[in-house]
Amino acid sequence: MVRVGILGATGYTGVELIRILSNHEDVQIKYLSSQNFNGKKIEDVYHSLKGYCDVELHELNIDDIVESCDVVFAALPSGYAMNIVEKLCSSGVRLIDLGADFRFDDFKIYKEWYGASSDDYGSVSRVYGLPEIHRQEIKNAMVVGNPGCYPTSAILGLAPALKSGIIENHIIIDSKSGVSGAGHSPKQGNMYAECNESIKPYNVAKHRHMPEIEQELSKLNHEDTKVIFTPHLTPMTRGILSTMYCRLKKDISIESIHEIYREFYKDEYFVKVLDISEYPSTKSVYGSNFCHIGLEIDRHSNTLIVMSVIDNLVKGASGQAVQNMNIMFGIDEAKGLKMVPVFP
Ligand SMILES: NC(=O)C1=CN([C@@H]2O[C@H](COP(=O)(O)OP(=O)(O)OC[C@H]3O[C@@H](n4cnc5c(N)ncnc54)[C@H](OP(=O)(O)O)[C@@H]3O)[C@@H](O)[C@H]2O)C=CC1
Ligand SMILES: CC(=O)N[C@@H](CCC(=O)OP(=O)(O)O)C(=O)O
């Protein structure tokens, strides 16, 4: 049995972790932390968990965590996991951070976009936790930086095209996210009256996920790769659709591109390349750990259009974190994650 702690258990990704892990036979939830609900049982805060998890919430206490857990999921705002990582690692407790603290190869880039009081990662070695790309390194990692939600949809959608060298180094990513992507703290722009029946771009050309996407695409492409990234807030609870426009280097048929994608993901349980002419929808992956990818070519501009969908709370956060945990502990990668998407 893997003994698990979840820090930030009352947030959206924390609750999603508990939902998923409650159905995972190889896991025992031993420790849950919260800032505002200490002393309460999680099932009394979120009634969706009634009968599934009666663990009490505590203020974050590192000594208690080290004593009771083999692995910790940090579902906290970025900047907090960094403060506890050394103590966890030196005590043999592995860390999967859903925030951004350990996603970057270069600390300077992390500091520039997220801010930090220190100047480096110290001795902490970490792995970018996108299993379809970094599975081998994840197996032995002490610290995994779970990818951001937009980057997961974008990188999975672009990896086969970049790796096979069929597209130019000029990529436009247009992404739409459900409101749960912003977490459970109230923000004016996320109030029902303001985001319902509306769709709006935000952080245009300056979203924090841009450098994360560029880091991973540059590695796949073996050269510095820049993207134009525009996120939008849409009136749905869960889901991300990323539509990506990539200029093709030469004439190539949709059948050949489709074959490149199918081959790239042939052994991947969670990534489904749709048939030619099929387009993905967020509804088709809702509540599941799947990523669906659709492909089209715009012949008059010789542009490959890749459409990628995920559930931001599952493949974009907690599901992917559990997938990483399974890999780290030698458990079947899909264990606890075979949920059928909720439809309609
Ligand atoms: N939502 C999403 O789709 C995705 C989120 N992420 C990342 O995952 C992390 C968690 O996100 P999400 O669940 O949405 O966030 P929420 O805002 O919903 O939850 C944050 C959690 O952290 C706790 N918390 C907040 N501040 C502190 C603090 N100072 N000390 C201790 N605990 C604190 C909160 O406790 P309490 O409720 O008790 O106040 C809550 O449990 C973030 O880093 C986010 O960027 C990554 C991918 C997707
Ligand atoms: C809709 C919405 O607001 N989404 C969030 C995604 C948060 C996230 O995953 O960001 P981290 O990199 O901090 O983990 C955003 O755009 O900030």
CSV table of C-alpha atoms and ligand atoms in Angstrom, one decimal:
chain,number,residue,atom,x,y,z
A,1,MET,CA,0.0,0.0,0.0
A,2,VAL,CA,1.3,3.4,-0.9
A,3,ARG,CA,0.6,5.9,1.9
A,4,VAL,CA,-0.5,9.2,0.4
A,5,GLY,CA,-0.7,12.8,1.7
A,6,ILE,CA,-2.5,15.6,-0.1
A,7,LEU,CA,-1.6,19.2,0.7
A,8,GLY,CA,-4.3,21.7,-0.3
A,9,ALA,CA,-6.9,18.9,-0.1
A,10,THR,CA,-9.9,21.3,-0.1
A,11,GLY,CA,-9.0,22.9,-3.5
A,12,TYR,CA,-10.4,21.7,-6.8
A,13,THR,CA,-7.4,19.6,-7.7
A,14,GLY,CA,-7.1,18.3,-4.1
A,15,VAL,CA,-10.8,17.1,-4.1
A,16,GLU,CA,-10.2,15.6,-7.5
A,17,LEU,CA,-7.2,13.7,-6.2
A,18,ILE,CA,-9.3,12.3,-3.4
A,19,ARG,CA,-12.1,11.3,-5.8
A,20,ILE,CA,-9.6,9.4,-8.0
A,21,LEU,CA,-7.6,7.9,-5.1
A,22,SER,CA,-10.7,6.7,-3.3
A,23,ASN,CA,-11.1,4.1,-6.1
A,24,HIS,CA,-7.4,3.1,-6.2
A,25,GLU,CA,-6.8,-0.2,-4.5
A,26,ASP,CA,-3.1,0.3,-3.9
A,27,VAL,CA,-3.4,3.5,-2.0
A,28,GLN,CA,-4.3,4.7,1.5
A,29,ILE,CA,-5.0,8.4,2.1
A,30,LYS,CA,-3.2,9.1,5.3
A,31,TYR,CA,-2.9,12.9,5.5
A,32,LEU,CA,-4.9,15.9,4.2
A,33,SER,CA,-4.0,19.5,4.8
A,34,SER,CA,-6.1,22.6,4.5
A,35,GLN,CA,-5.8,26.3,5.4
A,36,ASN,CA,-9.4,27.1,6.3
A,37,PHE,CA,-11.1,23.9,7.2
A,38,ASN,CA,-8.8,22.3,9.9
A,39,GLY,CA,-10.5,19.9,12.3
A,40,LYS,CA,-13.2,19.0,9.8
A,41,LYS,CA,-13.5,15.8,7.9
A,42,ILE,CA,-13.1,16.2,4.1
A,43,GLU,CA,-16.5,14.4,3.5
A,44,ASP,CA,-18.2,17.1,5.6
A,45,VAL,CA,-16.7,19.9,3.6
A,46,TYR,CA,-17.4,18.3,0.2
A,47,HIS,CA,-20.5,16.1,0.3
A,48,SER,CA,-19.5,14.5,-3.0
A,49,LEU,CA,-17.0,12.5,-0.9
A,50,LYS,CA,-19.5,11.3,1.7
A,51,GLY,CA,-18.8,7.6,2.4
A,52,TYR,CA,-15.6,7.7,0.4
A,53,CYS,CA,-13.1,9.6,2.6
A,54,ASP,CA,-13.5,10.5,6.3
A,55,VAL,CA,-10.0,11.7,6.8
A,56,GLU,CA,-9.7,14.8,9.0
A,57,LEU,CA,-8.1,18.0,7.6
A,58,HIS,CA,-5.0,19.4,9.4
A,59,GLU,CA,-2.8,22.5,9.2
A,60,LEU,CA,0.3,21.6,7.2
A,61,ASN,CA,2.8,19.9,9.5
A,62,ILE,CA,5.9,18.6,7.9
A,63,ASP,CA,6.8,16.2,10.7
A,64,ASP,CA,3.4,14.5,10.6
A,65,ILE,CA,3.6,14.2,6.8
A,66,VAL,CA,7.1,12.6,7.0
A,67,GLU,CA,5.9,10.1,9.6
A,68,SER,CA,2.8,9.0,7.8
A,69,CYS,CA,3.4,9.2,4.0
A,70,ASP,CA,5.4,7.6,1.2
A,71,VAL,CA,4.4,10.3,-1.3
A,72,VAL,CA,2.9,13.7,-1.1
A,73,PHE,CA,0.7,15.5,-3.7
A,74,ALA,CA,1.1,19.3,-3.3
A,75,ALA,CA,-2.1,20.8,-4.6
A,76,LEU,CA,-1.1,24.2,-3.3
A,77,PRO,CA,-0.6,27.6,-5.0
A,78,SER,CA,2.8,27.8,-6.7
A,79,GLY,CA,5.6,28.7,-4.3
A,80,TYR,CA,4.7,26.5,-1.3
A,81,ALA,CA,6.0,23.1,-2.3
A,82,MET,CA,9.5,24.6,-2.7
A,83,ASN,CA,9.6,25.3,1.0
A,84,ILE,CA,9.1,21.7,2.1
A,85,VAL,CA,10.8,19.7,-0.7
A,86,GLU,CA,14.2,19.3,1.0
A,87,LYS,CA,12.7,18.0,4.2
A,88,LEU,CA,10.5,15.6,2.3
A,89,CYS,CA,13.3,14.3,0.1
A,90,SER,CA,15.8,13.9,2.9
A,91,SER,CA,13.2,11.8,4.7
A,92,GLY,CA,12.6,9.6,1.7
A,93,VAL,CA,9.1,11.0,0.9
A,94,ARG,CA,8.5,11.6,-2.8
A,95,LEU,CA,6.7,14.7,-4.0
A,96,ILE,CA,4.4,15.3,-6.9
A,97,ASP,CA,3.8,19.1,-7.2
A,98,LEU,CA,0.7,20.2,-9.1
A,99,GLY,CA,1.9,23.8,-8.9
A,100,ALA,CA,4.7,25.2,-11.1
A,101,ASP,CA,7.6,25.0,-8.7
A,102,PHE,CA,9.4,22.1,-10.3
A,103,ARG,CA,8.3,22.3,-13.9
A,104,PHE,CA,11.3,24.3,-15.2
A,105,ASP,CA,14.7,23.2,-16.1
A,106,ASP,CA,16.0,26.8,-15.6
A,107,PHE,CA,15.2,28.3,-12.2
A,108,LYS,CA,15.7,31.8,-13.7
A,109,ILE,CA,12.7,31.3,-15.9
A,110,TYR,CA,10.6,30.0,-13.0
A,111,LYS,CA,11.6,33.0,-11.0
A,112,GLU,CA,10.9,35.5,-13.8
A,113,TRP,CA,7.3,34.2,-14.3
A,114,TYR,CA,6.3,33.1,-10.8
A,115,GLY,CA,8.6,35.0,-8.5
A,116,ALA,CA,10.7,33.3,-5.8
A,117,SER,CA,12.8,34.4,-2.8
A,118,SER,CA,15.7,32.0,-3.6
A,119,ASP,CA,18.0,31.9,-6.7
A,120,ASP,CA,18.1,28.2,-7.5
A,121,TYR,CA,16.6,24.8,-6.9
A,122,GLY,CA,19.4,23.8,-4.5
A,123,SER,CA,20.2,20.1,-4.7
A,124,VAL,CA,16.7,19.2,-5.7
A,125,SER,CA,16.6,17.2,-9.0
A,126,ARG,CA,13.2,17.1,-10.6
A,127,VAL,CA,11.4,15.7,-13.6
A,128,TYR,CA,8.7,17.3,-15.8
A,129,GLY,CA,5.8,14.9,-15.2
A,130,LEU,CA,4.3,14.4,-18.7
A,131,PRO,CA,4.4,10.5,-18.8
A,132,GLU,CA,3.9,10.2,-22.5
A,133,ILE,CA,7.2,12.1,-23.0
A,134,HIS,CA,9.3,11.6,-19.9
A,135,ARG,CA,8.1,8.1,-18.6
A,136,GLN,CA,11.6,6.7,-18.0
A,137,GLU,CA,12.8,9.6,-15.9
A,138,ILE,CA,9.6,9.7,-13.9
A,139,LYS,CA,10.1,6.1,-12.7
A,140,ASN,CA,13.0,7.0,-10.3
A,141,ALA,CA,12.2,10.6,-9.6
A,142,MET,CA,12.0,11.9,-6.0
A,143,VAL,CA,10.3,15.1,-7.2
A,144,VAL,CA,7.9,15.4,-10.1
A,145,GLY,CA,6.7,18.8,-11.4
A,146,ASN,CA,3.2,17.9,-12.7
A,147,PRO,CA,2.5,19.9,-15.9
A,148,GLY,CA,0.1,22.8,-16.2
A,149,CYS,CA,-3.2,22.2,-17.7
A,150,TYR,CA,-2.8,24.2,-20.9
A,151,PRO,CA,0.7,22.8,-21.5
A,152,THR,CA,-0.6,19.3,-21.2
A,153,SER,CA,-3.1,19.8,-24.0
A,154,ALA,CA,-0.7,21.8,-26.2
A,155,ILE,CA,2.4,19.5,-25.8
A,156,LEU,CA,0.5,16.3,-26.4
A,157,GLY,CA,-1.1,17.8,-29.4
A,158,LEU,CA,2.2,19.1,-30.9
A,159,ALA,CA,4.8,16.4,-29.9
A,160,PRO,CA,4.4,14.1,-32.9
A,161,ALA,CA,4.5,16.9,-35.5
A,162,LEU,CA,7.6,18.5,-33.9
A,163,LYS,CA,9.4,15.2,-33.3
A,164,SER,CA,8.9,14.2,-36.9
A,165,GLY,CA,10.1,17.5,-38.3
A,166,ILE,CA,7.1,18.2,-40.5
A,167,ILE,CA,6.2,21.7,-39.2
A,168,GLU,CA,8.0,25.0,-39.2
A,169,ASN,CA,9.1,26.7,-36.0
A,170,HIS,CA,6.1,29.1,-35.9
A,171,ILE,CA,3.2,27.8,-33.8
A,172,ILE,CA,0.0,29.5,-32.8
A,173,ILE,CA,-1.9,28.0,-29.8
A,174,ASP,CA,-5.4,29.1,-29.2
A,175,SER,CA,-6.7,27.6,-25.9
A,176,LYS,CA,-10.1,27.6,-24.1
A,177,SER,CA,-10.5,26.6,-20.5
A,178,GLY,CA,-13.4,25.9,-18.2
A,179,VAL,CA,-13.6,28.0,-15.0
A,180,SER,CA,-12.4,25.3,-12.6
A,181,GLY,CA,-9.0,25.9,-14.1
A,182,ALA,CA,-8.8,29.0,-11.8
A,183,GLY,CA,-9.3,27.1,-8.6
A,184,HIS,CA,-11.8,27.7,-5.8
A,185,SER,CA,-10.8,31.1,-4.5
A,186,PRO,CA,-13.4,33.7,-5.5
A,187,LYS,CA,-12.3,36.1,-8.3
A,188,GLN,CA,-14.5,38.7,-9.7
A,189,GLY,CA,-14.0,37.7,-13.4
A,190,ASN,CA,-15.0,34.1,-12.5
A,191,MET,CA,-18.3,35.0,-10.9
A,192,TYR,CA,-21.3,33.4,-12.7
A,193,ALA,CA,-22.8,36.7,-13.9
A,194,GLU,CA,-19.5,37.7,-15.5
A,195,CYS,CA,-18.3,34.5,-17.1
A,196,ASN,CA,-21.6,32.8,-18.0
A,197,GLU,CA,-22.7,33.4,-21.7
A,198,SER,CA,-19.4,35.0,-22.3
A,199,ILE,CA,-16.0,34.0,-23.6
A,200,LYS,CA,-12.9,36.2,-23.1
A,201,PRO,CA,-9.2,36.0,-23.8
A,202,TYR,CA,-6.8,36.8,-20.9
A,203,ASN,CA,-3.1,37.2,-20.3
A,204,VAL,CA,-2.6,37.4,-24.0
A,205,ALA,CA,1.0,37.0,-25.0
A,206,LYS,CA,2.0,36.9,-21.3
A,207,HIS,CA,0.5,33.8,-19.7
A,208,ARG,CA,2.8,31.8,-17.4
A,209,HIS,CA,2.2,28.6,-19.3
A,210,MET,CA,4.0,30.1,-22.4
A,211,PRO,CA,7.6,29.5,-21.1
A,212,GLU,CA,6.6,26.0,-19.9
A,213,ILE,CA,5.2,25.0,-23.3
A,214,GLU,CA,8.3,26.5,-25.0
A,215,GLN,CA,10.6,24.6,-22.8
A,216,GLU,CA,9.1,21.2,-23.6
A,217,LEU,CA,8.5,21.9,-27.3
A,218,SER,CA,12.2,23.1,-27.7
A,219,LYS,CA,13.4,19.8,-26.3
A,220,LEU,CA,11.1,17.8,-28.7
A,221,ASN,CA,12.2,20.1,-31.6
A,222,HIS,CA,15.9,20.2,-30.7
A,223,GLU,CA,15.9,23.9,-31.2
A,224,ASP,CA,14.7,27.0,-29.5
A,225,THR,CA,10.9,27.1,-30.2
A,226,LYS,CA,8.6,30.0,-29.6
A,227,VAL,CA,4.8,29.9,-29.5
A,228,ILE,CA,2.0,32.5,-29.7
A,229,PHE,CA,-0.3,31.4,-26.9
A,230,THR,CA,-3.8,32.9,-26.2
A,231,PRO,CA,-5.8,31.4,-23.4
A,232,HIS,CA,-9.6,32.1,-23.1
A,233,LEU,CA,-12.0,31.6,-20.2
A,234,THR,CA,-15.2,29.9,-21.3
A,235,PRO,CA,-18.5,29.2,-19.5
A,236,MET,CA,-18.0,25.6,-18.7
A,237,THR,CA,-16.9,23.9,-15.5
A,238,ARG,CA,-14.2,21.6,-16.8
A,239,GLY,CA,-12.3,21.1,-20.0
A,240,ILE,CA,-9.6,22.6,-22.2
A,241,LEU,CA,-9.6,22.8,-26.0
A,242,SER,CA,-6.3,23.8,-27.6
A,243,THR,CA,-6.5,24.5,-31.4
A,244,MET,CA,-3.0,24.8,-32.8
A,245,TYR,CA,-1.9,26.2,-36.2
A,246,CYS,CA,1.4,25.0,-37.6
A,247,ARG,CA,2.9,25.8,-41.0
A,248,LEU,CA,3.9,22.6,-42.9
A,249,LYS,CA,7.4,22.5,-44.2
A,250,LYS,CA,6.3,20.6,-47.4
A,251,ASP,CA,3.3,19.1,-49.0
A,252,ILE,CA,2.2,16.0,-47.0
A,253,SER,CA,-1.1,14.2,-47.0
A,254,ILE,CA,-3.4,14.2,-44.0
A,255,GLU,CA,-3.2,10.4,-44.2
A,256,SER,CA,0.6,10.5,-43.6
A,257,ILE,CA,0.3,13.0,-40.7
A,258,HIS,CA,-2.4,10.8,-39.2
A,259,GLU,CA,-0.1,7.8,-39.4
A,260,ILE,CA,2.7,9.8,-37.7
A,261,TYR,CA,0.3,10.6,-34.8
A,262,ARG,CA,-1.1,7.1,-34.5
A,263,GLU,CA,2.4,5.6,-34.5
A,264,PHE,CA,3.7,8.1,-31.9
A,265,TYR,CA,0.8,7.3,-29.5
A,266,LYS,CA,0.3,3.6,-30.4
A,267,ASP,CA,1.2,2.4,-26.9
A,268,GLU,CA,-0.4,5.2,-25.0
A,269,TYR,CA,-3.6,4.3,-23.1
A,270,PHE,CA,-4.6,7.9,-22.4
A,271,VAL,CA,-4.1,9.6,-25.7
A,272,LYS,CA,-6.5,8.8,-28.6
A,273,VAL,CA,-5.8,10.1,-32.1
A,274,LEU,CA,-9.3,10.5,-33.7
A,275,ASP,CA,-10.0,9.3,-37.2
A,276,ILE,CA,-9.4,11.7,-40.1
A,277,SER,CA,-12.3,14.2,-40.2
A,278,GLU,CA,-13.3,13.6,-36.6
A,279,TYR,CA,-13.0,16.6,-34.3
A,280,PRO,CA,-12.6,16.4,-30.5
A,281,SER,CA,-14.9,17.9,-27.9
A,282,THR,CA,-14.3,18.6,-24.2
A,283,LYS,CA,-17.5,16.8,-23.4
A,284,SER,CA,-16.0,13.5,-24.7
A,285,VAL,CA,-13.2,13.5,-22.1
A,286,TYR,CA,-15.1,15.1,-19.2
A,287,GLY,CA,-14.2,13.5,-15.9
A,288,SER,CA,-11.6,11.3,-17.5
A,289,ASN,CA,-7.8,11.1,-17.9
A,290,PHE,CA,-8.0,11.0,-21.7
A,291,CYS,CA,-6.6,13.4,-24.3
A,292,HIS,CA,-8.3,13.3,-27.7
A,293,ILE,CA,-6.5,14.7,-30.7
A,294,GLY,CA,-8.1,15.7,-34.0
A,295,LEU,CA,-6.1,16.7,-37.2
A,296,GLU,CA,-6.9,18.7,-40.3
A,297,ILE,CA,-4.9,20.5,-43.0
A,298,ASP,CA,-5.8,23.9,-44.4
A,299,ARG,CA,-4.4,23.4,-47.9
A,300,HIS,CA,-4.7,27.0,-49.1
A,301,SER,CA,-2.2,28.1,-46.4
A,302,ASN,CA,-0.5,24.7,-46.0
A,303,THR,CA,-1.2,24.7,-42.3
A,304,LEU,CA,-1.6,21.7,-40.0
A,305,ILE,CA,-4.4,22.3,-37.5
A,306,VAL,CA,-4.2,20.2,-34.4
A,307,MET,CA,-7.2,20.1,-32.0
A,308,SER,CA,-6.5,18.7,-28.5
A,309,VAL,CA,-8.9,18.3,-25.6
A,310,ILE,CA,-8.5,17.2,-22.0
A,311,ASP,CA,-10.3,17.6,-18.7
A,312,ASN,CA,-8.2,20.3,-16.9
A,313,LEU,CA,-8.7,18.7,-13.5
A,314,VAL,CA,-7.9,15.2,-14.6
A,315,LYS,CA,-5.3,14.8,-17.4
A,316,GLY,CA,-4.6,18.5,-16.8
A,317,ALA,CA,-3.9,18.0,-13.1
A,318,SER,CA,-4.9,15.3,-10.6
A,319,GLY,CA,-5.3,12.4,-13.0
A,320,GLN,CA,-1.9,13.0,-14.5
A,321,ALA,CA,-0.5,13.3,-11.0
A,322,VAL,CA,-1.9,9.8,-10.1
A,323,GLN,CA,-0.5,8.5,-13.4
A,324,ASN,CA,2.9,9.8,-12.3
A,325,MET,CA,2.5,8.2,-8.9
A,326,ASN,CA,1.7,4.9,-10.5
A,327,ILE,CA,4.8,5.1,-12.6
A,328,MET,CA,7.0,6.1,-9.6
A,329,PHE,CA,5.7,3.2,-7.5
A,330,GLY,CA,5.8,0.5,-10.2
A,331,ILE,CA,2.0,0.2,-10.3
A,332,ASP,CA,0.0,-0.3,-13.5
A,333,GLU,CA,0.0,3.2,-15.0
A,334,ALA,CA,-3.8,3.3,-15.6
A,335,LYS,CA,-4.7,2.0,-12.2
A,336,GLY,CA,-7.5,4.1,-10.6
A,337,LEU,CA,-7.8,6.1,-13.8
A,338,LYS,CA,-10.0,4.0,-16.1
A,339,MET,CA,-13.0,6.3,-15.6
A,340,VAL,CA,-15.3,6.5,-18.6
A,341,PRO,CA,-15.9,10.1,-19.5
A,342,VAL,CA,-19.2,11.5,-18.3
A,343,PHE,CA,-21.6,12.1,-21.2
A,344,PRO,CA,-23.6,14.2,-21.8
B,1,LIG,N1,-7.4,24.0,-11.3
B,1,LIG,C1,-6.8,23.4,-12.3
B,1,LIG,O1,-7.4,23.0,-13.3
B,1,LIG,C2,-5.3,23.3,-12.2
B,1,LIG,C3,-4.5,23.7,-11.2
B,1,LIG,N2,-3.2,23.5,-11.1
B,1,LIG,C4,-2.3,24.0,-10.0
B,1,LIG,O2,-2.6,23.1,-8.9
B,1,LIG,C5,-2.5,23.9,-7.7
B,1,LIG,C6,-3.8,23.8,-6.9
B,1,LIG,O3,-4.9,24.3,-7.8
B,1,LIG,P1,-6.4,24.3,-7.3
B,1,LIG,O4,-6.8,23.1,-6.7
B,1,LIG,O5,-7.1,24.7,-8.6
B,1,LIG,O6,-6.4,25.5,-6.3
B,1,LIG,P2,-7.5,26.0,-5.2
B,1,LIG,O7,-7.4,27.4,-5.1
B,1,LIG,O8,-8.8,25.4,-5.6
B,1,LIG,O9,-7.0,25.3,-3.9
B,1,LIG,C7,-5.8,25.6,-3.2
B,1,LIG,C8,-5.6,24.8,-2.0
B,1,LIG,O10,-4.4,25.2,-1.3
B,1,LIG,C9,-4.7,25.6,0.0
B,1,LIG,N3,-4.0,26.8,0.3
B,1,LIG,C10,-4.0,28.0,-0.2
B,1,LIG,N4,-3.1,28.9,0.3
B,1,LIG,C11,-2.5,28.1,1.3
B,1,LIG,C12,-1.4,28.4,2.2
B,1,LIG,N5,-0.9,29.7,2.3
B,1,LIG,N6,-1.0,27.5,3.0
B,1,LIG,C13,-1.5,26.2,2.9
B,1,LIG,N7,-2.5,25.9,2.1
B,1,LIG,C14,-3.0,26.8,1.3
B,1,LIG,C15,-6.2,25.9,0.0
B,1,LIG,O11,-6.7,25.7,1.3
B,1,LIG,P3,-8.1,26.2,1.9
B,1,LIG,O12,-9.1,25.7,0.9
B,1,LIG,O13,-8.3,25.5,3.1
B,1,LIG,O14,-8.0,27.6,1.9
B,1,LIG,C16,-6.7,24.9,-1.0
B,1,LIG,O15,-6.9,23.6,-0.4
B,1,LIG,C17,-2.1,25.3,-8.1
B,1,LIG,O16,-0.8,25.4,-8.0
B,1,LIG,C18,-2.6,25.4,-9.5
B,1,LIG,O17,-2.0,26.3,-10.3
B,1,LIG,C19,-2.5,22.8,-12.1
B,1,LIG,C20,-3.2,22.4,-13.2
B,1,LIG,C21,-4.7,22.6,-13.3
B,2,LIG,C1,-9.0,29.3,-16.2
B,2,LIG,C2,-7.7,29.7,-15.5
B,2,LIG,O1,-7.7,30.7,-14.8
B,2,LIG,N1,-6.7,28.8,-15.6
B,2,LIG,C3,-5.5,29.0,-14.8
B,2,LIG,C4,-4.6,27.8,-15.0
B,2,LIG,C5,-3.9,27.6,-13.7
B,2,LIG,C6,-2.7,26.7,-13.7
B,2,LIG,O2,-2.8,25.5,-14.0
B,2,LIG,O3,-1.6,27.4,-13.5
B,2,LIG,P1,-0.2,27.0,-12.7
B,2,LIG,O4,0.8,27.1,-13.7
B,2,LIG,O5,-0.1,28.1,-11.7
B,2,LIG,O6,-0.4,25.7,-12.1
B,2,LIG,C7,-4.7,30.2,-15.3
B,2,LIG,O7,-4.9,30.6,-16.4
B,2,LIG,O8,-4.0,30.8,-14.5
